[in-house]
């Protein structure tokens, strides 16, 4: 079959008047699925979906003595008309539907000190099922045209500290998040190598994330982050399929700076990624094992970065692993890149 998707951003306008700023965004999106199959005895009818949305966000900001404050309320209005057609034993069914989805978000931030800031937000959301979830891909994903949109209530909060002293600089951010999702869409195995998207009554997601960025001069940089997430089906208490509890990443980098003949050497040595164990089924019987992937690479920029050379090796330990369907993931990989940039 054929999937067509057209996106039309209408306009983005930002009007600033201290201490108030207003941003408006509009968009129109049209999607169509035409499952043409000359070998099929029963021809599936075409389906389509039209979505129009508009968002208005206001930003209030200013200072109260030494304390900086910011408040961002926003409202999003979305309308969708869908004709999700399918063929059944009783003949084609044409359930044309039209829905209106108003959602909101309120975010705030406060910085009592130059180096310290607090943030938080609460929002509602609606997520339409994707074309892939509705109609599958003809092989590994089974269609389910009866899916309904997700409805969610989310919240998050965090603290950020940054500083600079001598040759050392950096920042650290600690945050927590959560979401209550009704009619959650999640994938479930139907056989060893096929999936289907299904609605469940409700799902709950909550977690904590830690992010670190730091540097010693401009030659040595460290990026690291880790996230703990609990994503469960509220009806059973089981972990949602394909949702690892722990995900972590760390990458130290070294940069030579500009050498003679305008050459800069960038070395990314041993970026490490960890993906904790997860499950491939709603009953948590099929485990996808945890894995740690290491990589290394080197890059050279010459002539004011107009010419670039780089080489990278991924999965040094050849860990491999399996995806949600049980297919093996690629192991050790080698990548080379040559780039040239010139401005006329």
Short mmCIF file of C-alpha atoms in Angstrom, two decimals:
data_model
loop_
_atom_site.label_atom_id
_atom_site.label_comp_id
_atom_site.label_asym_id
_atom_site.label_seq_id
_atom_site.Cartn_x
_atom_site.Cartn_y
_atom_site.Cartn_z
CA UNK A 1 0.00 0.00 0.00
CA UNK A 2 0.90 3.66 -0.14
CA UNK A 3 1.14 6.11 2.75
CA UNK A 4 0.97 9.82 1.95
CA UNK A 5 1.57 12.54 4.51
CA UNK A 6 1.46 16.29 3.93
CA UNK A 7 2.32 18.90 6.56
CA UNK A 8 1.46 22.60 6.26
CA UNK A 9 2.84 24.88 8.98
CA UNK A 10 0.60 27.94 8.81
CA UNK A 11 2.42 30.68 10.66
CA UNK A 12 4.66 31.36 13.58
CA UNK A 13 4.44 34.80 15.12
CA UNK A 14 6.17 36.05 18.23
CA UNK A 15 5.19 39.35 19.77
CA UNK A 16 7.38 40.64 22.58
CA UNK A 17 6.48 43.38 25.01
CA UNK A 18 8.56 43.29 28.18
CA UNK A 19 7.76 41.48 30.43
CA UNK A 20 5.31 39.60 28.17
CA UNK A 21 5.90 37.49 25.07
CA UNK A 22 3.25 35.73 22.97
CA UNK A 23 3.89 32.95 20.45
CA UNK A 24 1.24 31.50 18.11
CA UNK A 25 1.73 28.40 15.95
CA UNK A 26 -0.70 26.79 13.53
CA UNK A 27 -0.44 23.62 11.43
CA UNK A 28 -2.48 21.41 9.12
CA UNK A 29 -1.62 17.78 8.41
CA UNK A 30 -3.19 15.36 5.93
CA UNK A 31 -2.45 11.63 5.92
CA UNK A 32 -3.78 8.96 3.58
CA UNK A 33 -3.36 5.20 3.41
CA UNK A 34 -4.18 3.53 0.09
CA UNK A 35 -3.63 -0.26 0.38
CA UNK A 36 -3.47 -1.13 -3.32
CA UNK A 37 -2.80 -4.85 -3.80
CA UNK A 38 -3.44 -6.32 -7.25
CA UNK A 39 -2.91 -9.87 -5.96
CA UNK A 40 -5.55 -9.60 -3.24
CA UNK A 41 -9.05 -10.98 -3.87
CA UNK A 42 -10.60 -8.42 -1.49
CA UNK A 43 -9.46 -4.85 -2.07
CA UNK A 44 -9.07 -2.73 1.07
CA UNK A 45 -10.65 0.74 0.88
CA UNK A 46 -8.49 3.84 1.30
CA UNK A 47 -8.35 5.71 4.61
CA UNK A 48 -7.40 9.29 5.43
CA UNK A 49 -7.03 11.69 8.33
CA UNK A 50 -6.99 15.49 8.42
CA UNK A 51 -5.68 17.30 11.52
CA UNK A 52 -5.61 21.03 12.19
CA UNK A 53 -4.05 22.48 15.33
CA UNK A 54 -3.29 25.85 16.82
CA UNK A 55 -1.18 26.74 19.87
CA UNK A 56 -0.89 29.99 21.80
CA UNK A 57 1.82 30.35 24.45
CA UNK A 58 2.36 33.36 26.68
CA UNK A 59 5.61 33.96 28.53
CA UNK A 60 5.75 36.22 31.56
CA UNK A 61 9.27 36.94 32.79
CA UNK A 62 11.07 39.40 34.97
CA UNK A 63 12.97 39.92 38.22
CA UNK A 64 11.83 40.38 41.79
CA UNK A 65 14.92 41.85 43.39
CA UNK A 66 17.75 39.38 42.71
CA UNK A 67 15.28 36.56 41.90
CA UNK A 68 14.47 35.83 38.24
CA UNK A 69 10.99 34.47 37.48
CA UNK A 70 9.31 33.00 34.42
CA UNK A 71 5.80 31.64 33.77
CA UNK A 72 4.71 29.96 30.52
CA UNK A 73 1.02 28.99 30.18
CA UNK A 74 -0.09 27.64 26.80
CA UNK A 75 -3.21 26.21 25.18
CA UNK A 76 -3.40 23.92 22.15
CA UNK A 77 -6.62 23.33 20.21
CA UNK A 78 -6.66 20.42 17.77
CA UNK A 79 -9.40 19.14 15.48
CA UNK A 80 -9.21 15.92 13.51
CA UNK A 81 -11.46 14.26 10.96
CA UNK A 82 -10.69 10.63 10.26
CA UNK A 83 -12.08 8.08 7.80
CA UNK A 84 -10.47 4.83 8.97
CA UNK A 85 -11.87 2.26 6.56
CA UNK A 86 -11.44 -1.50 6.72
CA UNK A 87 -12.95 -4.56 5.10
CA UNK A 88 -14.78 -7.10 7.28
CA UNK A 89 -16.76 -10.27 6.54
CA UNK A 90 -19.92 -8.17 6.41
CA UNK A 91 -18.39 -5.77 3.88
CA UNK A 92 -16.53 -2.44 4.06
CA UNK A 93 -17.15 -0.30 7.13
CA UNK A 94 -16.77 3.48 7.00
CA UNK A 95 -16.47 4.83 10.56
CA UNK A 96 -15.97 8.52 9.82
CA UNK A 97 -15.20 10.37 13.04
CA UNK A 98 -14.54 13.95 14.03
CA UNK A 99 -12.94 14.94 17.34
CA UNK A 100 -11.87 18.12 19.11
CA UNK A 101 -8.94 17.95 21.57
CA UNK A 102 -8.14 20.97 23.77
CA UNK A 103 -4.96 20.58 25.85
CA UNK A 104 -2.89 22.87 28.07
CA UNK A 105 0.53 23.28 29.67
CA UNK A 106 1.71 25.51 32.50
CA UNK A 107 5.45 25.77 33.13
CA UNK A 108 7.37 27.91 35.58
CA UNK A 109 10.99 28.57 36.53
CA UNK A 110 12.63 30.49 39.36
CA UNK A 111 16.31 31.35 39.78
CA UNK A 112 17.00 32.67 43.30
CA UNK A 113 20.74 32.74 42.60
CA UNK A 114 22.81 33.30 39.47
CA UNK A 115 23.99 29.67 39.50
CA UNK A 116 20.81 27.95 40.76
CA UNK A 117 17.39 27.46 39.13
CA UNK A 118 14.20 25.46 39.82
CA UNK A 119 11.68 24.43 37.17
CA UNK A 120 8.34 22.64 36.98
CA UNK A 121 5.37 22.07 34.70
CA UNK A 122 2.02 20.31 34.42
CA UNK A 123 0.24 19.52 31.17
CA UNK A 124 -2.51 17.54 29.51
CA UNK A 125 -2.07 15.77 26.21
CA UNK A 126 -3.72 13.81 23.43
CA UNK A 127 -1.90 11.42 21.10
CA UNK A 128 -3.52 10.03 17.98
CA UNK A 129 -2.58 6.51 16.85
CA UNK A 130 -0.04 6.60 14.05
CA UNK A 131 -0.62 5.26 10.54
CA UNK A 132 1.80 2.42 11.33
CA UNK A 133 -0.17 1.46 14.45
CA UNK A 134 -3.51 1.61 12.60
CA UNK A 135 -2.55 -0.22 9.41
CA UNK A 136 0.73 -2.03 10.14
CA UNK A 137 3.55 -2.44 7.65
CA UNK A 138 2.50 -5.61 5.87
CA UNK A 139 5.09 -7.74 7.62
CA UNK A 140 6.18 -7.33 11.24
CA UNK A 141 3.45 -4.95 12.49
CA UNK A 142 -0.15 -6.20 12.43
CA UNK A 143 -2.87 -3.58 11.72
CA UNK A 144 -5.39 -2.49 14.37
CA UNK A 145 -7.82 0.13 12.97
CA UNK A 146 -9.87 0.13 16.20
CA UNK A 147 -7.30 2.10 18.20
CA UNK A 148 -8.49 5.21 20.06
CA UNK A 149 -6.39 8.27 21.06
CA UNK A 150 -4.41 8.40 24.29
CA UNK A 151 -5.29 10.98 26.95
CA UNK A 152 -2.60 11.98 29.45
CA UNK A 153 -1.82 14.19 32.42
CA UNK A 154 1.91 14.84 32.90
CA UNK A 155 4.10 16.68 35.38
CA UNK A 156 7.79 17.28 35.88
CA UNK A 157 10.14 19.28 38.08
CA UNK A 158 13.84 19.76 38.52
CA UNK A 159 16.79 21.74 39.78
CA UNK A 160 19.82 22.95 37.82
CA UNK A 161 23.13 24.23 39.16
CA UNK A 162 25.94 25.63 37.05
CA UNK A 163 29.29 27.16 37.81
CA UNK A 164 32.71 28.17 36.57
CA UNK A 165 35.94 28.33 38.47
CA UNK A 166 39.39 28.66 36.99
CA UNK A 167 39.82 26.06 34.27
CA UNK A 168 36.76 24.02 35.33
CA UNK A 169 33.15 24.68 34.30
CA UNK A 170 29.94 22.70 34.06
CA UNK A 171 26.42 22.13 35.24
CA UNK A 172 24.33 19.39 36.82
CA UNK A 173 20.58 18.89 36.49
CA UNK A 174 18.35 16.61 38.57
CA UNK A 175 14.71 16.14 37.61
CA UNK A 176 11.66 13.98 38.18
CA UNK A 177 8.74 13.32 35.87
CA UNK A 178 5.50 11.38 35.70
CA UNK A 179 2.46 10.79 33.53
CA UNK A 180 -0.93 9.14 33.87
CA UNK A 181 -2.09 7.92 30.45
CA UNK A 182 -5.63 6.67 29.77
CA UNK A 183 -6.22 4.38 26.77
CA UNK A 184 -2.43 3.99 26.50
CA UNK A 185 -1.24 2.49 23.22
CA UNK A 186 1.47 -0.12 23.62
CA UNK A 187 2.87 -2.81 21.35
CA UNK A 188 2.37 -6.48 22.15
CA UNK A 189 3.74 -9.58 20.45
CA UNK A 190 1.24 -11.68 18.53
CA UNK A 191 3.84 -14.27 17.54
CA UNK A 192 7.61 -14.54 17.62
CA UNK A 193 8.16 -11.97 14.88
CA UNK A 194 5.00 -9.82 14.75
CA UNK A 195 3.62 -6.96 16.88
CA UNK A 196 0.26 -5.30 17.27
CA UNK A 197 -0.56 -1.94 18.86
CA UNK A 198 -3.30 -2.17 21.48
CA UNK A 199 -5.12 0.16 23.88
CA UNK A 200 -4.96 -0.68 27.56
CA UNK A 201 -7.13 0.93 30.25
CA UNK A 202 -4.34 3.04 31.73
CA UNK A 203 -0.58 3.23 32.07
CA UNK A 204 1.61 5.10 34.50
CA UNK A 205 5.10 6.43 33.89
CA UNK A 206 7.36 8.06 36.45
CA UNK A 207 11.08 8.47 36.78
CA UNK A 208 14.17 10.43 37.73
CA UNK A 209 16.88 11.78 35.45
CA UNK A 210 20.36 13.11 36.17
CA UNK A 211 22.40 15.08 33.62
CA UNK A 212 25.98 16.25 33.90
CA UNK A 213 28.06 18.45 31.62
CA UNK A 214 31.56 19.54 32.52
CA UNK A 215 34.87 20.61 31.09
CA UNK A 216 38.47 21.27 32.03
CA UNK A 217 39.57 24.17 29.81
CA UNK A 218 38.15 23.73 26.32
CA UNK A 219 40.20 20.63 25.62
CA UNK A 220 38.49 18.04 27.87
CA UNK A 221 34.72 17.66 28.04
CA UNK A 222 32.51 15.12 29.81
CA UNK A 223 28.84 14.46 29.01
CA UNK A 224 26.86 11.99 31.12
CA UNK A 225 23.23 11.27 31.87
CA UNK A 226 21.17 8.51 33.42
CA UNK A 227 17.43 7.93 33.67
CA UNK A 228 15.36 5.60 35.84
CA UNK A 229 11.85 5.00 34.56
CA UNK A 230 8.99 2.96 35.94
CA UNK A 231 6.41 2.36 33.20
CA UNK A 232 3.63 -0.03 34.22
CA UNK A 233 0.24 -1.27 33.12
CA UNK A 234 -2.02 -0.16 35.98
CA UNK A 235 -4.40 -3.11 35.54
CA UNK A 236 -1.69 -5.76 36.03
CA UNK A 237 1.23 -3.89 37.60
CA UNK A 238 3.55 -5.35 34.96
CA UNK A 239 6.28 -3.39 33.25
CA UNK A 240 5.27 -2.13 29.82
CA UNK A 241 6.91 -3.96 26.88
CA UNK A 242 10.08 -2.41 25.49
CA UNK A 243 10.50 -0.01 28.46
CA UNK A 244 13.85 -0.51 30.28
CA UNK A 245 14.05 0.77 33.84
CA UNK A 246 17.61 2.08 33.47
CA UNK A 247 19.24 3.95 30.59
CA UNK A 248 22.62 5.65 30.91
CA UNK A 249 25.14 7.36 28.66
CA UNK A 250 28.62 8.82 29.20
CA UNK A 251 31.07 10.31 26.71
CA UNK A 252 34.41 11.90 27.52
CA UNK A 253 35.89 14.00 24.70
CA UNK A 254 39.25 15.56 23.98
CA UNK A 255 39.86 18.47 21.59
CA UNK A 256 43.28 19.67 20.52
CA UNK A 257 42.20 23.18 19.64
CA UNK A 258 43.55 24.82 16.51
CA UNK A 259 47.01 23.56 15.60
CA UNK A 260 49.33 24.72 12.87
CA UNK A 261 47.87 24.90 9.37
CA UNK A 262 44.39 25.38 10.87
CA UNK A 263 43.99 21.74 11.93
CA UNK A 264 41.74 20.70 14.84
CA UNK A 265 41.73 17.14 16.21
CA UNK A 266 38.53 15.97 17.95
CA UNK A 267 38.76 12.67 19.80
CA UNK A 268 35.63 11.07 21.22
CA UNK A 269 37.04 8.19 23.24
CA UNK A 270 34.87 5.39 24.59
CA UNK A 271 31.33 6.74 24.57
CA UNK A 272 29.42 4.22 26.70
CA UNK A 273 25.69 3.47 26.56
CA UNK A 274 23.81 1.21 28.94
CA UNK A 275 20.28 -0.07 28.29
CA UNK A 276 18.75 -2.04 31.13
CA UNK A 277 16.67 -5.14 30.77
CA UNK A 278 13.10 -4.89 29.51
CA UNK A 279 10.35 -7.26 28.47
CA UNK A 280 8.94 -8.14 25.05
CA UNK A 281 5.47 -9.12 26.26
CA UNK A 282 2.78 -7.67 28.58
CA UNK A 283 3.09 -10.63 31.01
CA UNK A 284 6.83 -9.98 31.49
CA UNK A 285 7.81 -13.55 30.60
CA UNK A 286 10.09 -12.78 27.63
CA UNK A 287 13.10 -10.79 28.82
CA UNK A 288 15.24 -8.56 26.62
CA UNK A 289 18.60 -8.65 28.36
CA UNK A 290 20.53 -5.56 29.38
CA UNK A 291 23.56 -4.53 27.36
CA UNK A 292 26.43 -2.06 27.51
CA UNK A 293 27.76 -0.69 24.23
CA UNK A 294 31.17 0.98 23.89
CA UNK A 295 32.47 3.01 20.98
CA UNK A 296 35.48 5.12 20.06
CA UNK A 297 36.24 7.61 17.33
CA UNK A 298 38.54 10.31 16.05
CA UNK A 299 37.92 13.30 13.82
CA UNK A 300 40.06 15.93 12.14
CA UNK A 301 38.85 19.33 10.89
CA UNK A 302 41.13 21.26 8.53
CA UNK A 303 41.15 24.65 6.85
CA UNK A 304 38.69 26.33 9.23
CA UNK A 305 36.47 23.22 9.31
CA UNK A 306 35.88 23.24 5.56
CA UNK A 307 37.38 19.75 5.23
CA UNK A 308 36.51 17.05 7.76
CA UNK A 309 37.69 13.47 8.24
CA UNK A 310 36.40 11.08 10.89
CA UNK A 311 36.43 7.40 11.77
CA UNK A 312 34.30 5.63 14.38
CA UNK A 313 33.91 2.10 15.73
CA UNK A 314 30.61 1.22 17.44
CA UNK A 315 29.95 -1.73 19.75
CA UNK A 316 33.60 -2.49 20.44
CA UNK A 317 32.66 -5.49 22.57
CA UNK A 318 30.36 -6.92 19.87
CA UNK A 319 27.51 -7.20 22.39
CA UNK A 320 24.70 -7.39 19.81
CA UNK A 321 21.41 -8.20 21.55
CA UNK A 322 17.81 -8.55 20.36
CA UNK A 323 15.04 -6.08 19.59
CA UNK A 324 11.40 -6.19 20.69
CA UNK A 325 10.56 -8.75 17.99
CA UNK A 326 13.49 -11.03 18.80
CA UNK A 327 15.51 -10.04 15.74
CA UNK A 328 19.29 -9.78 16.37
CA UNK A 329 20.71 -6.28 16.52
CA UNK A 330 23.90 -5.35 14.61
CA UNK A 331 27.20 -5.88 16.40
CA UNK A 332 30.53 -4.15 15.83
CA UNK A 333 30.32 -1.48 13.11
CA UNK A 334 32.89 0.75 11.39
CA UNK A 335 32.03 4.16 9.97
CA UNK A 336 34.16 6.62 8.01
CA UNK A 337 33.17 10.10 6.88
CA UNK A 338 34.63 12.69 4.53
CA UNK A 339 32.97 16.10 4.31
CA UNK A 340 33.70 19.32 2.45
CA UNK A 341 32.02 22.65 3.03
CA UNK A 342 32.45 25.81 0.99
CA UNK A 343 30.50 29.06 0.99
CA UNK A 344 30.11 31.01 -2.24
#
